CSV table of C-alpha atoms in Angstrom, one decimal:
chain,number,residue,atom,x,y,z
F,22,MET,CA,54.6,-101.8,66.8
F,23,LEU,CA,51.0,-100.5,66.7
F,24,LYS,CA,52.2,-97.0,65.9
F,25,SER,CA,53.8,-98.3,62.7
F,26,ASN,CA,51.1,-100.9,62.0
F,27,PRO,CA,47.9,-100.1,63.8
F,28,ASN,CA,46.1,-103.1,62.2
F,29,ASN,CA,48.6,-105.7,63.4
F,30,SER,CA,46.3,-108.4,65.0
F,31,ASP,CA,49.1,-110.0,67.0
F,32,ALA,CA,50.1,-106.7,68.5
F,33,ILE,CA,46.5,-105.8,69.3
F,34,ILE,CA,46.0,-109.2,71.0
F,35,ASN,CA,49.2,-108.8,73.0
F,36,LYS,CA,48.0,-105.3,74.1
F,37,ALA,CA,44.7,-106.9,75.2
F,38,LEU,CA,46.6,-109.5,77.2
F,39,CYS,CA,48.6,-106.8,79.0
F,40,LEU,CA,45.4,-104.9,79.8
F,41,ALA,CA,43.8,-108.0,81.2
F,42,GLU,CA,46.8,-108.6,83.4
F,43,LEU,CA,46.4,-105.1,84.8
F,44,GLY,CA,42.7,-105.9,85.5
F,45,LYS,CA,41.5,-103.6,82.7
F,46,TYR,CA,39.1,-106.2,81.4
F,47,GLU,CA,36.7,-104.0,79.5
F,48,GLU,CA,39.5,-102.3,77.7
F,49,SER,CA,41.0,-105.7,76.9
F,50,LEU,CA,37.7,-106.9,75.4
F,51,ALA,CA,37.5,-103.7,73.3
F,52,GLN,CA,40.9,-104.5,71.8
F,53,LEU,CA,40.0,-108.1,71.1
F,54,GLU,CA,36.8,-106.9,69.4
F,55,ILE,CA,38.8,-104.9,67.0
F,56,VAL,CA,40.5,-108.1,65.8
F,57,LEU,CA,37.3,-110.1,65.7
F,58,LYS,CA,35.4,-107.5,63.6
F,59,LYS,CA,38.1,-107.8,61.0
F,60,ASN,CA,38.4,-111.6,61.4
F,61,PRO,CA,35.7,-113.4,63.4
F,62,ASP,CA,37.6,-116.7,63.1
F,63,ASP,CA,40.8,-115.5,64.8
F,64,PHE,CA,41.4,-118.3,67.3
F,65,ASP,CA,43.7,-116.3,69.6
F,66,ALA,CA,41.3,-113.4,69.8
F,67,LEU,CA,38.4,-115.7,70.6
F,68,TYR,CA,40.4,-117.7,73.2
F,69,ASN,CA,41.6,-114.6,75.0
F,70,LYS,CA,38.1,-113.1,74.9
F,71,ALA,CA,36.9,-116.3,76.6
F,72,THR,CA,39.5,-116.2,79.3
F,73,THR,CA,38.9,-112.5,80.0
F,74,LEU,CA,35.2,-113.1,80.3
F,75,TYR,CA,35.9,-115.9,82.7
F,76,ASP,CA,38.1,-113.6,84.8
F,77,MET,CA,35.1,-111.2,84.9
F,78,ASP,CA,32.8,-113.9,86.1
F,79,ARG,CA,30.8,-113.7,82.9
F,80,TYR,CA,30.7,-117.5,82.6
F,81,GLU,CA,27.9,-118.0,80.0
F,82,GLU,CA,29.5,-115.6,77.6
F,83,ALA,CA,32.9,-117.2,78.3
F,84,LEU,CA,31.5,-120.6,77.5
F,85,ASP,CA,30.1,-119.3,74.2
F,86,ALA,CA,33.5,-117.8,73.3
F,87,PHE,CA,35.3,-121.0,74.1
F,88,ASP,CA,32.9,-123.0,72.0
F,89,CYS,CA,33.5,-120.6,69.1
F,90,ALA,CA,37.3,-121.1,69.5
F,91,LEU,CA,37.0,-124.9,69.7
F,92,LYS,CA,35.0,-125.0,66.4
F,93,LEU,CA,38.2,-123.6,64.9
F,94,ASP,CA,40.6,-125.9,66.8
F,95,SER,CA,38.7,-128.8,68.5
F,96,ASN,CA,41.9,-130.4,69.7
F,97,ASN,CA,43.3,-127.4,71.6
F,98,ALA,CA,44.0,-128.8,75.1
F,99,ASN,CA,44.3,-125.3,76.7
F,100,ALA,CA,40.9,-124.2,75.4
F,101,LEU,CA,39.3,-127.5,76.5
F,102,CYS,CA,40.8,-127.2,80.0
F,103,ASN,CA,39.6,-123.6,80.3
F,104,LYS,CA,36.2,-124.4,79.0
F,105,ALA,CA,36.0,-127.1,81.7
F,106,ASN,CA,36.9,-124.5,84.3
F,107,VAL,CA,34.0,-122.4,83.1
F,108,LEU,CA,31.7,-125.4,83.4
F,109,VAL,CA,32.9,-126.0,87.0
F,110,ALA,CA,32.1,-122.3,87.8
F,111,LEU,CA,28.6,-122.9,86.4
F,112,GLY,CA,28.1,-126.0,88.6
F,113,ARG,CA,28.0,-128.3,85.6
F,114,HIS,CA,30.5,-130.8,87.1
F,115,ASN,CA,29.7,-133.8,84.9
F,116,ASP,CA,30.1,-131.7,81.7
F,117,ALA,CA,33.4,-130.3,83.1
F,118,ILE,CA,34.8,-133.8,83.8
F,119,SER,CA,33.9,-134.9,80.3
F,120,THR,CA,35.6,-131.9,78.8
F,121,TYR,CA,38.7,-132.3,81.0
F,122,ASN,CA,38.8,-135.9,79.8
F,123,ARG,CA,38.8,-134.7,76.2
F,124,ALA,CA,41.8,-132.6,77.0
F,125,LEU,CA,43.5,-135.6,78.6
F,126,GLN,CA,43.0,-137.6,75.4
F,127,ILE,CA,45.1,-135.0,73.7
F,128,ASP,CA,47.7,-134.8,76.4
F,129,PRO,CA,47.5,-137.6,79.0
F,130,SER,CA,50.3,-136.1,81.1
F,131,ASP,CA,48.7,-132.6,81.6
F,132,VAL,CA,49.2,-132.1,85.3
F,133,GLU,CA,46.8,-129.1,85.4
F,134,VAL,CA,44.0,-131.1,83.9
F,135,LEU,CA,44.6,-134.1,86.2
F,136,ASN,CA,44.6,-131.8,89.2
F,137,ASN,CA,41.4,-130.0,88.1
F,138,ILE,CA,39.5,-133.3,87.7
F,139,GLY,CA,40.6,-134.3,91.1
F,140,ILE,CA,39.4,-131.0,92.6
F,141,VAL,CA,36.0,-131.5,91.0
F,142,TYR,CA,35.7,-135.0,92.6
F,143,ALA,CA,37.0,-133.6,95.9
F,144,GLY,CA,34.4,-130.9,95.9
F,145,GLN,CA,31.8,-133.7,95.5
F,146,LYS,CA,33.3,-135.5,98.5
F,147,GLN,CA,34.4,-138.3,96.2
F,148,HIS,CA,37.9,-138.3,97.7
F,149,LYS,CA,38.9,-141.8,96.6
F,150,LYS,CA,38.4,-140.8,92.9
F,151,ALA,CA,40.1,-137.5,93.6
F,152,ILE,CA,43.1,-139.2,95.1
F,153,GLY,CA,43.6,-141.3,91.9
F,154,TYR,CA,43.9,-138.2,89.8
F,155,PHE,CA,46.1,-136.3,92.3
F,156,GLU,CA,48.4,-139.3,92.4
F,157,LEU,CA,48.6,-139.4,88.6
F,158,ALA,CA,49.4,-135.7,88.6
F,159,SER,CA,52.1,-136.1,91.3
F,160,ASN,CA,53.6,-139.0,89.4
F,161,ARG,CA,53.7,-137.0,86.1
F,162,LYS,CA,55.4,-134.1,87.8
F,163,LYS,CA,57.5,-135.2,90.8
F,164,ASP,CA,57.4,-132.9,93.8
F,165,ASP,CA,54.7,-130.6,92.3
F,166,VAL,CA,53.5,-128.6,95.3
F,167,ASP,CA,49.9,-128.2,94.1
F,168,SER,CA,49.5,-131.9,93.4
F,169,LEU,CA,51.0,-132.8,96.7
F,170,CYS,CA,48.7,-130.4,98.6
F,171,ASN,CA,45.7,-131.5,96.7
F,172,LEU,CA,46.5,-135.1,97.5
F,173,GLY,CA,47.2,-134.3,101.1
F,174,ASN,CA,43.9,-132.4,101.4
F,175,SER,CA,41.9,-135.5,100.2
F,176,PHE,CA,43.8,-137.8,102.6
F,177,LEU,CA,43.1,-135.3,105.4
F,178,GLU,CA,39.4,-135.4,104.5
F,179,ILE,CA,39.1,-139.2,104.7
F,180,GLU,CA,41.2,-139.2,107.9
F,181,LYS,CA,44.3,-140.8,106.4
F,182,TYR,CA,46.4,-138.5,108.5
F,183,ARG,CA,49.8,-140.2,108.2
F,184,LEU,CA,49.5,-140.2,104.4
F,185,ALA,CA,48.4,-136.5,104.5
F,186,TYR,CA,51.4,-135.7,106.7
F,187,LYS,CA,53.8,-137.3,104.2
F,188,CYS,CA,52.3,-135.2,101.3
F,189,PHE,CA,52.5,-131.9,103.2
F,190,ARG,CA,56.0,-132.6,104.5
F,191,GLN,CA,57.1,-133.3,100.9
F,192,ALA,CA,55.4,-130.1,99.7
F,193,ILE,CA,57.1,-127.8,102.2
F,194,LYS,CA,60.4,-129.3,101.3
F,195,GLN,CA,59.8,-127.9,97.8
F,196,ASP,CA,58.3,-124.6,99.1
F,197,PRO,CA,58.7,-123.9,102.8
F,198,ASN,CA,56.5,-120.8,102.5
F,199,ASP,CA,53.5,-122.4,100.7
F,200,PHE,CA,50.6,-121.3,102.9
F,201,ASP,CA,48.3,-124.3,102.1
F,202,ALA,CA,51.1,-126.9,102.7
F,203,VAL,CA,52.2,-125.3,106.1
F,204,PHE,CA,48.6,-124.7,107.3
F,205,ARG,CA,47.4,-128.2,106.4
F,206,LEU,CA,50.4,-129.8,107.9
F,207,GLY,CA,49.6,-128.0,111.1
F,208,ILE,CA,46.0,-129.3,111.0
F,209,THR,CA,47.3,-132.8,110.2
F,210,CYS,CA,49.7,-132.7,113.2
F,211,ASN,CA,46.8,-131.7,115.5
F,212,ASN,CA,44.9,-134.8,114.2
F,213,LEU,CA,47.9,-136.9,114.8
F,214,LYS,CA,48.0,-135.5,118.4
F,215,LEU,CA,51.3,-133.8,117.7
F,216,PRO,CA,50.3,-130.3,118.9
F,217,TYR,CA,53.8,-129.0,119.6
F,218,GLN,CA,54.7,-129.6,115.9
F,219,ALA,CA,51.4,-128.1,114.8
F,220,LEU,CA,52.1,-125.0,116.9
F,221,ASP,CA,55.4,-124.4,115.1
F,222,TYR,CA,53.7,-124.4,111.7
F,223,PHE,CA,50.9,-122.1,112.8
F,224,ASN,CA,53.3,-119.7,114.4
F,225,LYS,CA,55.3,-119.6,111.2
F,226,ILE,CA,52.3,-118.5,109.2
F,227,LEU,CA,51.2,-116.0,111.9
F,228,GLN,CA,54.6,-114.3,111.6
F,229,ARG,CA,53.5,-113.2,108.2
F,230,ASP,CA,49.8,-112.9,108.8
F,231,ARG,CA,49.1,-112.4,112.5
F,232,ASN,CA,45.4,-111.9,112.2
F,233,ASN,CA,44.5,-114.9,110.1
F,234,VAL,CA,41.3,-116.3,111.6
F,235,ASP,CA,41.7,-119.9,110.5
F,236,VAL,CA,45.3,-120.1,111.7
F,237,LEU,CA,44.5,-118.5,115.0
F,238,ILE,CA,41.6,-121.0,115.6
F,239,ASN,CA,43.8,-124.0,114.8
F,240,LYS,CA,46.7,-122.6,116.9
F,241,GLY,CA,44.2,-122.3,119.7
F,242,TYR,CA,43.3,-125.9,119.3
F,243,SER,CA,47.0,-126.9,119.4
F,244,LEU,CA,47.3,-125.1,122.8
F,245,HIS,CA,44.1,-126.8,123.9
F,246,LEU,CA,45.5,-130.2,123.1
F,247,MET,CA,48.6,-129.3,125.1
F,248,GLY,CA,46.4,-128.4,128.1
F,249,LYS,CA,47.2,-124.7,127.8
F,250,TYR,CA,43.6,-123.6,127.9
F,251,GLY,CA,44.2,-120.0,128.8
F,252,GLY,CA,46.5,-119.6,125.9
F,253,ALA,CA,44.0,-121.2,123.6
F,254,ILE,CA,41.3,-118.8,124.8
F,255,LEU,CA,43.5,-115.9,124.0
F,256,CYS,CA,43.8,-117.1,120.4
F,257,TYR,CA,40.0,-117.5,120.1
F,258,ASN,CA,39.6,-114.0,121.7
F,259,LYS,CA,41.8,-112.5,118.9
F,260,VAL,CA,39.4,-114.1,116.4
F,261,LEU,CA,36.3,-112.8,118.2
F,262,GLU,CA,37.7,-109.3,118.3
F,263,GLN,CA,37.7,-109.4,114.5
F,264,ASP,CA,34.3,-111.2,114.2
F,265,PRO,CA,32.3,-111.6,117.4
F,266,ASP,CA,30.0,-114.1,115.7
F,267,GLU,CA,32.7,-116.5,114.4
F,268,MET,CA,31.0,-119.8,115.3
F,269,ASN,CA,34.1,-122.0,115.2
F,270,ALA,CA,36.0,-119.7,117.5
F,271,ILE,CA,33.0,-119.7,120.0
F,272,TYR,CA,32.8,-123.5,119.9
F,273,TYR,CA,36.5,-124.0,120.5
F,274,LYS,CA,36.6,-121.3,123.2
F,275,ALA,CA,33.7,-123.2,124.9
F,276,LYS,CA,35.8,-126.4,124.9
F,277,SER,CA,38.7,-124.7,126.6
F,278,ALA,CA,36.4,-122.9,129.1
F,279,ALA,CA,34.9,-126.3,129.9
F,280,ARG,CA,38.3,-127.7,130.5
F,281,GLN,CA,39.0,-124.8,132.9
F,282,LYS,CA,35.8,-125.8,134.7
F,283,ASP,CA,34.4,-122.3,134.0
F,284,VAL,CA,30.7,-123.5,133.8
F,285,GLU,CA,29.2,-120.0,133.5
F,286,GLN,CA,31.4,-119.0,130.5
F,287,THR,CA,31.0,-122.4,128.9
F,288,CYS,CA,27.2,-122.1,129.1
F,289,ASN,CA,27.1,-118.5,127.8
F,290,LEU,CA,29.3,-119.4,124.9
F,291,ILE,CA,27.1,-122.5,124.0
F,292,SER,CA,23.9,-120.4,124.2
F,293,LYS,CA,25.4,-117.8,121.9
F,294,LEU,CA,26.7,-120.4,119.5
F,295,LEU,CA,23.4,-122.2,119.2
F,296,THR,CA,21.5,-119.0,118.8
F,297,LEU,CA,23.8,-117.9,116.0
F,298,GLU,CA,23.4,-121.3,114.3
F,299,SER,CA,19.7,-121.1,114.5
F,300,GLU,CA,19.6,-117.6,113.0
F,301,HIS,CA,22.1,-118.7,110.3
F,302,LYS,CA,19.9,-121.7,109.4
F,303,HIS,CA,16.7,-119.5,109.4
F,304,GLU,CA,18.3,-117.0,107.0
F,305,HIS,CA,19.3,-119.7,104.5
F,306,ASP,CA,16.0,-121.5,104.8
F,307,HIS,CA,14.2,-118.2,104.1
F,308,GLU,CA,16.3,-117.6,101.0
F,309,HIS,CA,15.7,-121.2,99.9
F,310,GLU,CA,19.5,-121.8,99.5
F,311,LYS,CA,21.2,-125.1,99.9
F,312,HIS,CA,24.0,-125.0,102.6
F,313,GLU,CA,26.0,-127.2,104.8
F,314,HIS,CA,24.9,-126.9,108.4
F,315,GLU,CA,27.4,-127.3,111.2
F,316,HIS,CA,25.1,-129.0,113.6
F,317,PHE,CA,27.0,-127.7,116.7
F,318,LEU,CA,24.6,-129.3,119.1
F,319,GLU,CA,25.4,-132.7,117.9
F,320,LYS,CA,29.1,-131.9,118.1
F,321,ILE,CA,28.7,-130.6,121.7
F,322,GLN,CA,26.8,-133.7,122.7
F,323,LYS,CA,29.6,-136.0,121.4
F,324,ASP,CA,32.5,-133.9,122.5
F,325,SER,CA,34.4,-135.4,125.5
F,326,ASP,CA,35.5,-131.9,126.6
F,327,PHE,CA,32.0,-131.4,127.8
F,328,ASN,CA,31.5,-134.7,129.6
F,329,ASN,CA,31.9,-133.3,133.1
F,330,LEU,CA,29.1,-130.8,132.4
F,331,LYS,CA,26.5,-133.1,131.0
F,332,THR,CA,24.6,-133.4,134.3
F,333,ASN,CA,24.9,-129.7,135.1
F,334,ALA,CA,21.4,-128.0,135.0
F,335,ASN,CA,22.8,-124.8,133.5
F,336,PHE,CA,24.7,-126.7,130.8
F,337,ILE,CA,21.6,-128.7,129.9
F,338,ALA,CA,19.5,-125.5,129.8
F,339,SER,CA,22.1,-123.8,127.5
F,340,CYS,CA,21.9,-126.7,125.1
F,341,SER,CA,18.1,-126.8,125.0
């Protein structure tokens, strides 16, 4: 079409969309600028420029482009939703929620917007609010896997394990290969003390992705709950072969070593873990960055797997 009509705006925009799909973002932007030079008020060109800038992590520029587009069509729900996504990326969560709510006023049944609001609240650990939006999304679109997984994740975070189990089971009925649903269902089964079921789910994922660190750690914990401490340690060792400083793998390996009454290995692992944690904290403090600290010492002190070692001098020394 462009050969016969090189100034056709629709064709140029479609070409830009194809380039963006191929990851050729700069070329896509260049095509959109051709349209915008001719017509600065072309909504489609502005909208696609904004989404492309968002994909390039150029959030401030994307926000400006969405604002320009919304001046032309203030009730465009897609533009409002995507503008809110940019605000989330910029850490402006209250502004994002306000913008999502504007989109909901236009289309109260928009499942994507409902889920996105819930995700913002979940990210702020406001899971009860998040659950309300995820339930609305799930009710609007029955058996939507994303809504079910989001809802299950929030139930999991507030330790409503049976409700989480129900959500993830329903999700894998819709899509048996959905990674998040299968993985989170395995974690939920571990929390429900159903490690044999959890093991089946983790093994299913590992058939496709045998070196997945998170899955190996959780499979190891399933084996730990089953009393198969040697098998659990093998899982953690696979993780540590990939990343010798993976702190969760070290922690869980120490738990299994303690259950095996291997005091020397347990103490060595705890010493390494606490040293790594201290170094990690120091690095972040030095950079003046906010971060969530694992506080492994507190976890170790509360963990019943280490009860038999709490009077052991070597164990006490490793925790000091």
